[in-house]
Every structure is written in C-alpha cells, then in structure tokens.
Tab-separated table of C-alpha atoms in Angstrom:
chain	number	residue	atom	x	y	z
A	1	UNK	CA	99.675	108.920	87.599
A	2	UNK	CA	102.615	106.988	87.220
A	3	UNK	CA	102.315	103.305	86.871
A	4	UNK	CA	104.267	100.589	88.304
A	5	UNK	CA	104.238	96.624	88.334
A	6	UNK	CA	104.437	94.829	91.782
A	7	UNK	CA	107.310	93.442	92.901
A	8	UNK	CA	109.245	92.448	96.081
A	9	UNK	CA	111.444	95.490	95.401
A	10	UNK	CA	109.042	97.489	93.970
A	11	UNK	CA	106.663	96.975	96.851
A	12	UNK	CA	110.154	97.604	99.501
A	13	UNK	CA	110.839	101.046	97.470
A	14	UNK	CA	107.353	102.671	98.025
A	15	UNK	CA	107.291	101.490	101.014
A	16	UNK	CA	110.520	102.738	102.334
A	17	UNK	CA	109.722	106.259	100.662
A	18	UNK	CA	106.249	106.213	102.520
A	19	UNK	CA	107.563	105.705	105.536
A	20	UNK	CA	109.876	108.903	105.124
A	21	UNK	CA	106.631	110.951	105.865
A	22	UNK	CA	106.881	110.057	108.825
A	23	UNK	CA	106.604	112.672	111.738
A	24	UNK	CA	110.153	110.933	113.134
A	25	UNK	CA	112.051	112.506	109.948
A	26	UNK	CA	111.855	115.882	110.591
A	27	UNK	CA	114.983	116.856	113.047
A	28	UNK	CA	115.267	120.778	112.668
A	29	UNK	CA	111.118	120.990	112.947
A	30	UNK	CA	111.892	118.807	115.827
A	31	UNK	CA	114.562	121.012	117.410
A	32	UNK	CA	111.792	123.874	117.018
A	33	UNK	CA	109.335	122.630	118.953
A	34	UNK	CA	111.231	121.305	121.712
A	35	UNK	CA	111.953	124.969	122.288
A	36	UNK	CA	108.375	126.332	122.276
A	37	UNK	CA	107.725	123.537	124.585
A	38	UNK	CA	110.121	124.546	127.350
A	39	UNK	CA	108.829	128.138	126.504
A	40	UNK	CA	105.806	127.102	127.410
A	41	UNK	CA	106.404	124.858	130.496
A	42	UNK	CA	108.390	127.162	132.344
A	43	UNK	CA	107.052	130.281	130.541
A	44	UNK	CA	103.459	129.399	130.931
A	45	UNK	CA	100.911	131.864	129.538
A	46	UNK	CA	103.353	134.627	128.575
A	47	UNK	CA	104.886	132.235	125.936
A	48	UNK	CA	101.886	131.336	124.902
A	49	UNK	CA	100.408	134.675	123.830
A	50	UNK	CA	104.095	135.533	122.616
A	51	UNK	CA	103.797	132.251	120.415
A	52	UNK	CA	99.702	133.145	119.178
A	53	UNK	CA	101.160	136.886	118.493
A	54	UNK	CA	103.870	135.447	116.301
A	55	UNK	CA	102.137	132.699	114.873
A	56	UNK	CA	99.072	133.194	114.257
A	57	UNK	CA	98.934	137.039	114.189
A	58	UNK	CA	96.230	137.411	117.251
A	59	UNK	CA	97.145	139.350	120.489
A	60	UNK	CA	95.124	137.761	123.226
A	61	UNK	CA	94.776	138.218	126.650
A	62	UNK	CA	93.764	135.614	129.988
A	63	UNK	CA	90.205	137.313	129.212
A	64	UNK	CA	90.223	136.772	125.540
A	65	UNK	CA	91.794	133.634	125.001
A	66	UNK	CA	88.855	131.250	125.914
A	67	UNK	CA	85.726	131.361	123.569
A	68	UNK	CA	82.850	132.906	125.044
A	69	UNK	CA	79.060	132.414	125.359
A	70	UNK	CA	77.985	135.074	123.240
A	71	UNK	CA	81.065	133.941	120.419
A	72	UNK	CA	79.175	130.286	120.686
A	73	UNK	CA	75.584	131.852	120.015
A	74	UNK	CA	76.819	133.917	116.986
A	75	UNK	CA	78.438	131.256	115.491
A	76	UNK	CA	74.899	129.562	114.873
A	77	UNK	CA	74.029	133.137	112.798
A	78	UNK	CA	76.539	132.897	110.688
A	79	UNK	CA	76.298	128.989	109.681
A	80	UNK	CA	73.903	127.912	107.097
A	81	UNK	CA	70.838	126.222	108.899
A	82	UNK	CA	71.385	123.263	106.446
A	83	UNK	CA	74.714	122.545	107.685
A	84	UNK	CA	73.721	122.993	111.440
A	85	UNK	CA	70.992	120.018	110.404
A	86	UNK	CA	74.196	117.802	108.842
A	87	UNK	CA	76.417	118.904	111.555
A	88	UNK	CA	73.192	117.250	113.912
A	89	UNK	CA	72.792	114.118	112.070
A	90	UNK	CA	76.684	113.072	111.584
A	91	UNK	CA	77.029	113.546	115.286
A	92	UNK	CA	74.157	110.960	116.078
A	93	UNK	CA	75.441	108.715	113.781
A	94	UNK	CA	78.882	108.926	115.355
A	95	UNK	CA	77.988	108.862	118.740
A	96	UNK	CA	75.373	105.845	118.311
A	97	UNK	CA	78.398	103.587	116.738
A	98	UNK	CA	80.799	104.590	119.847
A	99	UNK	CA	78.257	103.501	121.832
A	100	UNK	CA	78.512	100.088	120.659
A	101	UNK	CA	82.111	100.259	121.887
A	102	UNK	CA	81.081	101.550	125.601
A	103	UNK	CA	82.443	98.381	128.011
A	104	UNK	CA	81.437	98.116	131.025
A	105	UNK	CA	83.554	97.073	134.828
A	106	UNK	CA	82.903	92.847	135.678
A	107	UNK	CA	84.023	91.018	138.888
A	108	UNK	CA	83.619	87.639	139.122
A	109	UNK	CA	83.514	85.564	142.386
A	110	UNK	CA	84.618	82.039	143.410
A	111	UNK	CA	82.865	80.126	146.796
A	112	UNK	CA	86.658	79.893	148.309
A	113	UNK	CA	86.005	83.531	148.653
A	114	UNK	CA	87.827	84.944	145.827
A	115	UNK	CA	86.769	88.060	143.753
A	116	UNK	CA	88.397	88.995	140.419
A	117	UNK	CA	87.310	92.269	138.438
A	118	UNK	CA	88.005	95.071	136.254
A	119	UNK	CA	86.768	98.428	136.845
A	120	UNK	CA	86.602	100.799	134.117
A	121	UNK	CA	86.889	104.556	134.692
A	122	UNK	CA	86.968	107.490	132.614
A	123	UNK	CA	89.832	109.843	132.285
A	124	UNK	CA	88.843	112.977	133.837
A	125	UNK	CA	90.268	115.849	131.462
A	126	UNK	CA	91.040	115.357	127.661
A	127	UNK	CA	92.606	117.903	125.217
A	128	UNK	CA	90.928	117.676	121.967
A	129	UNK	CA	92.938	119.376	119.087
A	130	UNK	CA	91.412	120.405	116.244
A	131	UNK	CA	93.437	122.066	113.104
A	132	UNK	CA	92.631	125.701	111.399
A	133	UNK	CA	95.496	125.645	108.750
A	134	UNK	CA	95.093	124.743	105.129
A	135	UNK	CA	91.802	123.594	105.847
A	136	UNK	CA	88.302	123.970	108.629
A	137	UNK	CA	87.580	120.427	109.931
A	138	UNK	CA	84.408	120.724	111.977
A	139	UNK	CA	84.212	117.200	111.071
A	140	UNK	CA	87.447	116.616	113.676
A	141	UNK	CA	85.480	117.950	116.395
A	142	UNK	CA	82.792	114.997	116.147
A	143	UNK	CA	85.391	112.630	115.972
A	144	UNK	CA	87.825	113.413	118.458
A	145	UNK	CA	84.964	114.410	121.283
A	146	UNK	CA	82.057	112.019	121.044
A	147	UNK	CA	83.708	109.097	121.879
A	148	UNK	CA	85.190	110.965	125.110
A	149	UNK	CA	81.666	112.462	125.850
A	150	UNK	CA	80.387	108.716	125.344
A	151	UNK	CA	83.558	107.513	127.725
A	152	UNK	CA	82.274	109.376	130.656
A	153	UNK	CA	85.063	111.964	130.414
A	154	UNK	CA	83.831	114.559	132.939
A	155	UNK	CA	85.844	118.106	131.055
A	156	UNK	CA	86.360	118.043	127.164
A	157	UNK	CA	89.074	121.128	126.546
A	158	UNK	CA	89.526	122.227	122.935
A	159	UNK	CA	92.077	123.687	121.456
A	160	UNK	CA	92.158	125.247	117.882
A	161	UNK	CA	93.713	128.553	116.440
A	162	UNK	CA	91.805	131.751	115.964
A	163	UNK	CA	92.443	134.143	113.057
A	164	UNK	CA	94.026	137.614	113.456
A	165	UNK	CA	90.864	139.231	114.792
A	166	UNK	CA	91.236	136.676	117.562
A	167	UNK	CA	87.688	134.507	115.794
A	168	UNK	CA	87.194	130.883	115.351
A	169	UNK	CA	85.631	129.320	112.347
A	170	UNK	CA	82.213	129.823	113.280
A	171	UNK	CA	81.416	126.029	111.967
A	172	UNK	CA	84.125	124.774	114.083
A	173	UNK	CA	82.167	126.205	117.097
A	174	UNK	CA	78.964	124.803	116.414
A	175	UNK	CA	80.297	121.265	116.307
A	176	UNK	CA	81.679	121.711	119.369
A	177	UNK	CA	79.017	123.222	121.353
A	178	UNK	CA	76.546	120.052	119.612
A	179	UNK	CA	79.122	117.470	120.566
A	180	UNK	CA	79.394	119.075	124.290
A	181	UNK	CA	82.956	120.280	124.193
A	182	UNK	CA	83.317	121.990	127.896
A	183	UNK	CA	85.216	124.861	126.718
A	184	UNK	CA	86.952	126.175	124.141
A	185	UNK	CA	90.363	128.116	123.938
A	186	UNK	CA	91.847	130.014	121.094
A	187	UNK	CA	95.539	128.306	120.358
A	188	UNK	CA	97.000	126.504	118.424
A	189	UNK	CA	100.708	124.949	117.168
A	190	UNK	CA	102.776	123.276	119.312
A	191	UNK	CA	102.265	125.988	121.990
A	192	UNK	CA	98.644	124.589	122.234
A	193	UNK	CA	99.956	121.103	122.570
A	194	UNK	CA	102.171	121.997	125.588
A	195	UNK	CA	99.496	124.522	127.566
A	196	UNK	CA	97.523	121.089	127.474
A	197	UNK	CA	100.094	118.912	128.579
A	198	UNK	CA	102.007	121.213	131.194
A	199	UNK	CA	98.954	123.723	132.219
A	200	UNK	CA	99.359	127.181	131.958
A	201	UNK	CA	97.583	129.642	134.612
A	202	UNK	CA	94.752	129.828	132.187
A	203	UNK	CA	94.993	126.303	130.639
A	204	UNK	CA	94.004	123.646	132.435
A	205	UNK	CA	96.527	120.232	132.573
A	206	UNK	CA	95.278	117.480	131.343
A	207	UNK	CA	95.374	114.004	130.843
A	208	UNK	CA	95.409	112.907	127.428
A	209	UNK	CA	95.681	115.034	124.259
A	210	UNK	CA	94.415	113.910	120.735
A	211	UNK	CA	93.511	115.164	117.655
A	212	UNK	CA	95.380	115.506	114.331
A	213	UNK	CA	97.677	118.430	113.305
A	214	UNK	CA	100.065	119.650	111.271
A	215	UNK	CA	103.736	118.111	111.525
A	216	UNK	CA	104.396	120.846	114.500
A	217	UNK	CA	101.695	119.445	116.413
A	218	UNK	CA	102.629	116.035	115.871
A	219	UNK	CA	106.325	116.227	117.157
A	220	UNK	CA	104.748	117.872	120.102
A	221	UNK	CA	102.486	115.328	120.849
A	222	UNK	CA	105.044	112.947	120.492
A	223	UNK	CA	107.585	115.009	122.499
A	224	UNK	CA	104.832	115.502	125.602
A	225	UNK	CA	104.092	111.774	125.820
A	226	UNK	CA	104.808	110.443	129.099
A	227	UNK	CA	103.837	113.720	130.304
A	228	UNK	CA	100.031	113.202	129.288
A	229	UNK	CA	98.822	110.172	126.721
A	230	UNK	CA	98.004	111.052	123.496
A	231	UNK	CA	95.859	109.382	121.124
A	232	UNK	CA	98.814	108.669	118.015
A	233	UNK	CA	101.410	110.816	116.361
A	234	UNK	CA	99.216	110.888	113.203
A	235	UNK	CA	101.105	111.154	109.762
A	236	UNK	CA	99.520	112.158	106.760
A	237	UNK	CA	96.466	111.314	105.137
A	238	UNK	CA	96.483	107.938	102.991
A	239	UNK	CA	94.202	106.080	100.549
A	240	UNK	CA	94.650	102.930	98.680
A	241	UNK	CA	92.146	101.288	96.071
A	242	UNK	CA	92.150	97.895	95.575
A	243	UNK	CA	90.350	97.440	92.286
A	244	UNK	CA	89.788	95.062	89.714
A	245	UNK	CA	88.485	94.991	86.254
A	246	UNK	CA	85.024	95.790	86.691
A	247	UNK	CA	85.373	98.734	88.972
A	248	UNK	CA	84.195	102.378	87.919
A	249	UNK	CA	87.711	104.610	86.940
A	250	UNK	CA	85.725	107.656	87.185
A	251	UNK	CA	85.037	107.019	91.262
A	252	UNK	CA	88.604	105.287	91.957
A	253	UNK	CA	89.951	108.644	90.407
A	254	UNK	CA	87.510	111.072	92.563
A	255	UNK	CA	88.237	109.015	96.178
A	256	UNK	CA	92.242	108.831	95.177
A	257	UNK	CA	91.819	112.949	94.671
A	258	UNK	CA	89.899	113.170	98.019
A	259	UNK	CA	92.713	112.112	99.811
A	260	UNK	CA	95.080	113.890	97.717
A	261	UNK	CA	93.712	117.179	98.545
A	262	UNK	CA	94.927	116.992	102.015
A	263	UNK	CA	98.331	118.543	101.867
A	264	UNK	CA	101.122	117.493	99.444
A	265	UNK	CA	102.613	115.229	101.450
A	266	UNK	CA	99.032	112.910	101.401
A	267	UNK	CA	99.604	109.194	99.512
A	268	UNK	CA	96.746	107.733	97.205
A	269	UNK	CA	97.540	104.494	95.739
A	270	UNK	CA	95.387	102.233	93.246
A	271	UNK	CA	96.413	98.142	93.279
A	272	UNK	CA	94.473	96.962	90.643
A	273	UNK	CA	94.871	93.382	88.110
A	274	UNK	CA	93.698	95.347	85.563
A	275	UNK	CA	96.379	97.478	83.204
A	276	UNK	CA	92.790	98.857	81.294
A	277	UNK	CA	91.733	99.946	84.481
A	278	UNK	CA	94.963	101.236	85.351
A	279	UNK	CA	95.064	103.651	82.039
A	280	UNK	CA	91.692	104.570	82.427
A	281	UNK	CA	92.057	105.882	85.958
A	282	UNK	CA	95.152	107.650	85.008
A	283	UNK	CA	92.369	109.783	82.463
A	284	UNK	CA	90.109	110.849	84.987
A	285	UNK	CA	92.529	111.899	87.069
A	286	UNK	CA	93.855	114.144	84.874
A	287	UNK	CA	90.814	115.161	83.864
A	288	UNK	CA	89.300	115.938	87.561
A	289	UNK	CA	92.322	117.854	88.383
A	290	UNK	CA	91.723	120.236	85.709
A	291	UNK	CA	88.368	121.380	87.576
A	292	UNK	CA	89.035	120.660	91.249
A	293	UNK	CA	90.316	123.535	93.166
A	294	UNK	CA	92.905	122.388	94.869
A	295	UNK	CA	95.246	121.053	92.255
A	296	UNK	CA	98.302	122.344	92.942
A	297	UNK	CA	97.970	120.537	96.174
A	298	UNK	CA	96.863	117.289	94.533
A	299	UNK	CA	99.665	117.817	92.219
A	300	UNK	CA	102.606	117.612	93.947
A	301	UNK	CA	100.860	114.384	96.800
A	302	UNK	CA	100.298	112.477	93.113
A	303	UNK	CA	103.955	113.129	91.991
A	304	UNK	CA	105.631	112.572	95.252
A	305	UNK	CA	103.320	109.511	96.601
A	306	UNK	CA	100.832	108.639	94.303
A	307	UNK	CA	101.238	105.543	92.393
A	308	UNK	CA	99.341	103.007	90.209
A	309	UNK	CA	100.712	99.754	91.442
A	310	UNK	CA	99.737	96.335	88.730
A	311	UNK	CA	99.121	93.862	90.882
A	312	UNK	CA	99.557	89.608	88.793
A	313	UNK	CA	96.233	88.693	90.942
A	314	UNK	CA	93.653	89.419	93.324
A	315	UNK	CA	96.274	87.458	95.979
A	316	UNK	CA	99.369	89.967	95.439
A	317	UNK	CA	97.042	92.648	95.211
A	318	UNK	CA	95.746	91.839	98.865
A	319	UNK	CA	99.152	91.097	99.723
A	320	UNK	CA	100.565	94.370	98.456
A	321	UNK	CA	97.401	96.445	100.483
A	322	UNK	CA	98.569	94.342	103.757
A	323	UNK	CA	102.023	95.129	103.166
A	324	UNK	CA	101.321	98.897	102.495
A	325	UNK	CA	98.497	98.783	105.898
A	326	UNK	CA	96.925	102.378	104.581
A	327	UNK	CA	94.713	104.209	106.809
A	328	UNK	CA	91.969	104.570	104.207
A	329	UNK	CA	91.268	100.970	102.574
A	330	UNK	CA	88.379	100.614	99.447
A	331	UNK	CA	87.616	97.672	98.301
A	332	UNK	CA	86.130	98.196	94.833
A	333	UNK	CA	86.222	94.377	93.462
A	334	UNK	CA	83.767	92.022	92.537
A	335	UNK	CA	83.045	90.630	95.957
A	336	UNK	CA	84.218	93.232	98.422
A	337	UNK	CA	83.053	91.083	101.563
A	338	UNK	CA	84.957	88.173	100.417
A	339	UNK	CA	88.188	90.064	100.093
A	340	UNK	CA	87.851	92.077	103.425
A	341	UNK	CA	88.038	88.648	105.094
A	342	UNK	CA	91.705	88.635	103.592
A	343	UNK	CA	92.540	92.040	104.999
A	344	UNK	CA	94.964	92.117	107.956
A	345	UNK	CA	96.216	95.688	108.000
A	346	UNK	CA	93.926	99.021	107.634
A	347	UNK	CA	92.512	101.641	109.621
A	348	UNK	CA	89.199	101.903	107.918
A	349	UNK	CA	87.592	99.514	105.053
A	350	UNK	CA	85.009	100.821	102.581
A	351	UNK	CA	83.288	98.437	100.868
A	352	UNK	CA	82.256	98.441	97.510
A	353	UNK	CA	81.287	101.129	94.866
A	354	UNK	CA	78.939	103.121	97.188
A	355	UNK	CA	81.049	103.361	99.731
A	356	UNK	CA	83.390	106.195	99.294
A	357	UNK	CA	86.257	107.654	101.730
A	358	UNK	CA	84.370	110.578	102.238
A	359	UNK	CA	81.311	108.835	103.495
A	360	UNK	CA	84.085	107.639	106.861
A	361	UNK	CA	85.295	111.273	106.726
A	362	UNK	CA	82.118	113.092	107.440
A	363	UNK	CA	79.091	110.646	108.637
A	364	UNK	CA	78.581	106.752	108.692
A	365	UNK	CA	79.399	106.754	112.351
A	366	UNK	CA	83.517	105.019	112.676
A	367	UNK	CA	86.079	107.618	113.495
A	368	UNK	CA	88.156	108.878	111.271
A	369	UNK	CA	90.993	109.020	112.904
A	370	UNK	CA	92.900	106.419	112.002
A	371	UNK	CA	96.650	105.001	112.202
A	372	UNK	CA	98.799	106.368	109.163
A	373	UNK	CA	102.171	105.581	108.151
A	374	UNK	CA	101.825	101.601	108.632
A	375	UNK	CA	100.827	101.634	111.891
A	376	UNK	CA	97.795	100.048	111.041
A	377	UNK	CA	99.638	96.690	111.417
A	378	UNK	CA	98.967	97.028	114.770
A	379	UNK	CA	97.510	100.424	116.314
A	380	UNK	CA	93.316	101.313	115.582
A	381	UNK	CA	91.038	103.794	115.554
A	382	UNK	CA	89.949	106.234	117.831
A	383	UNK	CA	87.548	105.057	119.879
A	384	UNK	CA	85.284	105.009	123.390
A	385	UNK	CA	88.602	102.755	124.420
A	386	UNK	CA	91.264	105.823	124.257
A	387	UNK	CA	88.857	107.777	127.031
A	388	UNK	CA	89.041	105.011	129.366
A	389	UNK	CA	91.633	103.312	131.745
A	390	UNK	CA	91.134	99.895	133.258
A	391	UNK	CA	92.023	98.738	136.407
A	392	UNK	CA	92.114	95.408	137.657
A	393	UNK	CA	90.361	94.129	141.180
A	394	UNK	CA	91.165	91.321	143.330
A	395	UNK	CA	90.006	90.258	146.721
A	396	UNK	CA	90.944	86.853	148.456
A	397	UNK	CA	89.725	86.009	152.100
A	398	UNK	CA	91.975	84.066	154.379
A	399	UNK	CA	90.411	80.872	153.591
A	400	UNK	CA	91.300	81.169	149.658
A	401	UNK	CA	95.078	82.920	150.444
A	402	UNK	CA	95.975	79.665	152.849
A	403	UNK	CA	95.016	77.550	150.188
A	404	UNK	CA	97.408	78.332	147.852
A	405	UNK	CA	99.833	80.890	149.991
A	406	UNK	CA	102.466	78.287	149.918
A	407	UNK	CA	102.792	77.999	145.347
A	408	UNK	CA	103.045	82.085	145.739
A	409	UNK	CA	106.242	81.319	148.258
A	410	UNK	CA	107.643	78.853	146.079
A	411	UNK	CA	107.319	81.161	142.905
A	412	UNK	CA	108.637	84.373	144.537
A	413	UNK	CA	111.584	82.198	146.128
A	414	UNK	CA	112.770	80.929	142.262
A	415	UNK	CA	113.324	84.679	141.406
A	416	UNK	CA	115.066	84.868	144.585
A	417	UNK	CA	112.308	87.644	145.834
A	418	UNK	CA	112.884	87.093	149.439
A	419	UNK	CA	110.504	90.087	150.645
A	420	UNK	CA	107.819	88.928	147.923
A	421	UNK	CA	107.818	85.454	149.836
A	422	UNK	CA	107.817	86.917	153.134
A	423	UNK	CA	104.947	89.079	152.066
A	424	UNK	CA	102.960	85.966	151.645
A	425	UNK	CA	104.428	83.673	154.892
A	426	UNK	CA	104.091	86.727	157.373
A	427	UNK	CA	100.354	86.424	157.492
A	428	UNK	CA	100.697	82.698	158.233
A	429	UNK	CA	103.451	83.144	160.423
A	430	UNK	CA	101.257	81.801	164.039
A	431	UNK	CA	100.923	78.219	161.819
C-alpha cells in the first residue's frame, strides 16, 4: 500500500479524490436511469419485465414475479441448518439494540389549559432493497427490515433480483421470512427502485425506499426522492484504522482487506504515528492478498483509494479520521475509549483489537448501514428513527389563547401577515 505523510494538502488531495466516488459524478449512468425511470412510471409493469428480461436475463410474469410460499419453505432445504441458527441469533441481536432506539409520543399539559405533544407514527409501507450482484448480502435484509418491523411499519416490501431461472438466493429468503419481510418480489436495478416509488399494477407504492445498491440504484434513489423518502444515496464501502505503535499489523491488514473486497471502488485507509507499523501492515497485506479470493477486486480499491496516511501524533491522526468522517471507524490504539471521546465524524466505531468491522457487518446488533462519502459529518445510521414520522400536537382552550392572543397579533403584524393577525383577533372580535 502506498504510503503517505499527513499534510494540509495531502489530507485536501485524498479527500477531494474520495469524494469523486461519489454517486453525484456519474452523468451518462445518470442519464440511463432517468430513462428506465420514466419507462417505468408511465410504462408500469411492461417496462419492468422488459427491464428484468434485459437485465437480469429472467422472463417473468404478474404471477411469477412475487416470491411464493412454497419458494420461502424450500429455501430453508437448501441452507445449511448452521447458518439458519446464525441467521437467528444476528437478528435478535439486531433487533434488541433497535429497540433501545424505539421513542415513544409525549404531551405535556399546563393548568391555563394548554396541551403540547408529539405523536409518533409509523410509516405504513417501506421498500427494502437488497443487492444480488457481485455479492449475496442476507446480512442487508436484517439491517434494513428490523428496525422498520421494530418501528411499527405495518407492510415491509422487498425487492432483490432473481437469477435467470427466475430464483432468489435461497439465504436471502430465509432472512427475510425470520426478519418478517411481508412479501417479496423478484427485481432489481433501477427498475426496482422506481416500481417502489411510482407503483406498478403489481408493485405496490410506497413510502420510503432504503437499502444499498449498486451505483444504478443509487442515482435512482436519489432521482425518486421527493417522490418517496429514502434512507441515503449510499456510496461505497469505507474503512479507516487509526492505529498506533502497539497495534497488531496482521488484523489492521485483514479489516483494511474486508472492506476492500467490496467492489473496486471501496476506500481502506490506515492513520497510524507509527512508520514500523506502517511497513509492517504494508507486508501482510501483500501477503493476505496472495490467498484471499477476491484479489483482483482488492487490487484495484488498494491502488485507486487505499492509502497509508503517517500521521506526527495521536492529535493529527484524530484530526485527519474527523476530516476524512469514514463510515467504518477502528480504533486500534492504546486507549481506544479515550480517543473515541475525540471522535466527531463516523458512522460506526469499533473499539479496540477485538472488535473488528466484520463483527458491525454481520452481528453485534448497530446497523450497518451507514453514511459514506463524508456524510458522516452530519447524517447517521439506519435506525428505528428512519421508519417513523413525528408530528407535533397542540391544544389551547379559550382561557390560555386570550391570554396571550394579543403577542401572536403583534408578531404576525411585524411580518406584515395581515390574515395571520386576523386569524388570531377574529375569535376575540365580541371584546
């Protein structure tokens, strides 16, 4: 891995060539799917199949596109019973820390007869997306529908693409019938992204769509917002190790590869105070890579956006991780809780030497999906919170509007709101 000391202009070039990952630099992908997504809209299932046919090589049907009862029971033969066990335990683990994040509506009440709330409801229909490219993510499935189960959200629709014999990854379907997905339709693309967001005589509108993808499926999710809410236009995957002298090279190397396995456009980045470290990491990586199986992949993310940053102490190293706001964040230094208290910006910390990536990925309990491309600086995690929509309450009685009627007058007249003020006066109007 290539090495580089940090500097204001170092730290401003990776930065800047980070940020060209984004989902917002792609213009002729962009172009591409704002045609599948008029397709679809005005097209409605016809485009769709046209786009499954093309895409992903299946010919479906109204009948065939939704997964069936009998497809959800065979999927359970064909999985190992060990992974139907892990598959058990992750979700309880994910769904008992959501829980922590369930809220709850409050009113409060004043004797002048005054009563101020918020009432929290959950959304009623959610698209969940879950990819079938490079890679199976069964792990997805957890994330992206317990905390909407846990919300309240009465219909879970999922939406994930199907091979050429028209069959979904058979793990993929047990997650989803264990986290209590409502059904299950065979798309995927962007054409999947606007049967959810437009509805489609088969496909169900609905009202918020999350869920990573691929950069198609980003640009539409980004293209159908206003349309329906989504949860992010996720970029690719990141890691960055903050490290110092007494961390283990061997697992810096292995969680900077898990990340760089993604796709090649994934970023792992070491900030360490510690050149020995530095060199010694740059070993194992090349030594894991000559055993891993997907090394091309790792390859070309390590020589596009992997980097060994030297950082002159522990405070530029924390500043450089702030500055860099990574979606994956592990703290392997001396005194890992000390340090998080100087983290601003990341989606998910891990602390310590025990506490790898993968752990987030698969089975603590957090969600892992998490805000990419710096927009950890000031967007979060999926959570219980992205199911649910507030409102607020308020209820005066006469007695507690006369009181103060006449400050509302006198605001809404300085903003020269004549009808805002009369709003107010017209009720007091026999005084």
């Amino acid at each position: 891995m290539r090495t580089v000391k940090v500097t204001s202009e170092t730290r401003g070039q990776i930065l800047e060539k980070l940020l060209k990952r984004s989902p917002s630099q792609y213009p002729e992908q962009e172009k591409a799917v704002r045609e599948i997504l008029e397709q679809v809209r005005t097209r409605g299932d016809e485009a769709l199949f046209s786009y499954t046919e093309r895409f992903d090589g299946a010919k479906l049907t109204p009948e065939t596109l939704r997964v069936t009862e009998s497809e959800l029971k065979e999927a359970y033969n064909l999985v190992e019973e060990r992974l139907v066990e892990v598959i058990r335990r992750a979700a309880a683990n994910i769904r008992s820390f959501h829980e922590k994040q369930r809220q709850n509506s409050w009113f409060t009440t004043r004797e002048e007869g005054t009563l101020l709330g918020q009432k929290i409801t959950p959304l009623a229909r959610v698209g969940v997306y879950v990819p079938g490219g490079k890679a199976v993510y069964p792990s997805s499935v957890l994330m992206n529908v317990l905390p909407a189960q846990v919300a309240g959200v009465e219909r879970i629709i999922m939406a994930t693409p199907c091979n050429k014999e028209g069959r979904v990854n058979p793990a993929v379907l047990v997650a989803a019938q264990e986290a209590g997905v409502t059904e299950i339709y065979k798309m995927g693309g962007a054409q999947a992204v606007a049967a959810m967001a437009y509805g489609t005589a088969t496909i169900p509108k609905v009202d918020k769509i999350v869920g990573p993808g691929n950069i198609f499926v980003a640009l539409a999710k980004k293209a159908v917002y206003g349309h329906v809410s989504i949860d992010s236009v996720a970029g690719p995957s990141e890691i960055l190790v903050l490290a110092d002298q007494g961390a283990n090279p061997r697992y810096v190397a292995a969680d900077l590869l898990s990340q760089a396995e993604h796709d090649e456009l994934a970023s792992a980045i070491l900030v360490t105070t510690s050149r020995e470290l530095a060199e010694q990491v740059s070993a194992e990586v090349d030594g894991f890579l000559e055993k891993l199986s997907r090394r091309e992949i790792m390859e070309k993310s390590l020589e596009n956006f992997g980097y060994i940053l030297l950082a002159e102490d522990m405070a530029e190293a924390v500043e450089t991780a702030n500055a860099i706001a990574s979606e994956h964040l592990e703290l392997m230094v001396e005194n890992p809780f000390e340090v998080m208290t100087k983290i601003r910006n990341a989606g998910a910390i891990f602390l310590g030497p025990y506490s790898s990536e993968p752990l987030g990925d698969y089975f603590a309990g957090p969600n892992h999906i998490l805000p990419t491309n710096g927009t950890a600086k000031f967007f979060s995690p999926l959570s219980v919170d992205d199911f649910v929509k507030k409102s607020s309450v308020v209820y005066y009685s006469r007695e507690a509007l006369e009181a103060i009627h006449e400050d509302i007058i006198a605001f809404a007249r300085a903003e020269q709101l004549t009808a805002h003020a009369n709003s107010i006066a017209v009720r007091f109007e026999e005084e």
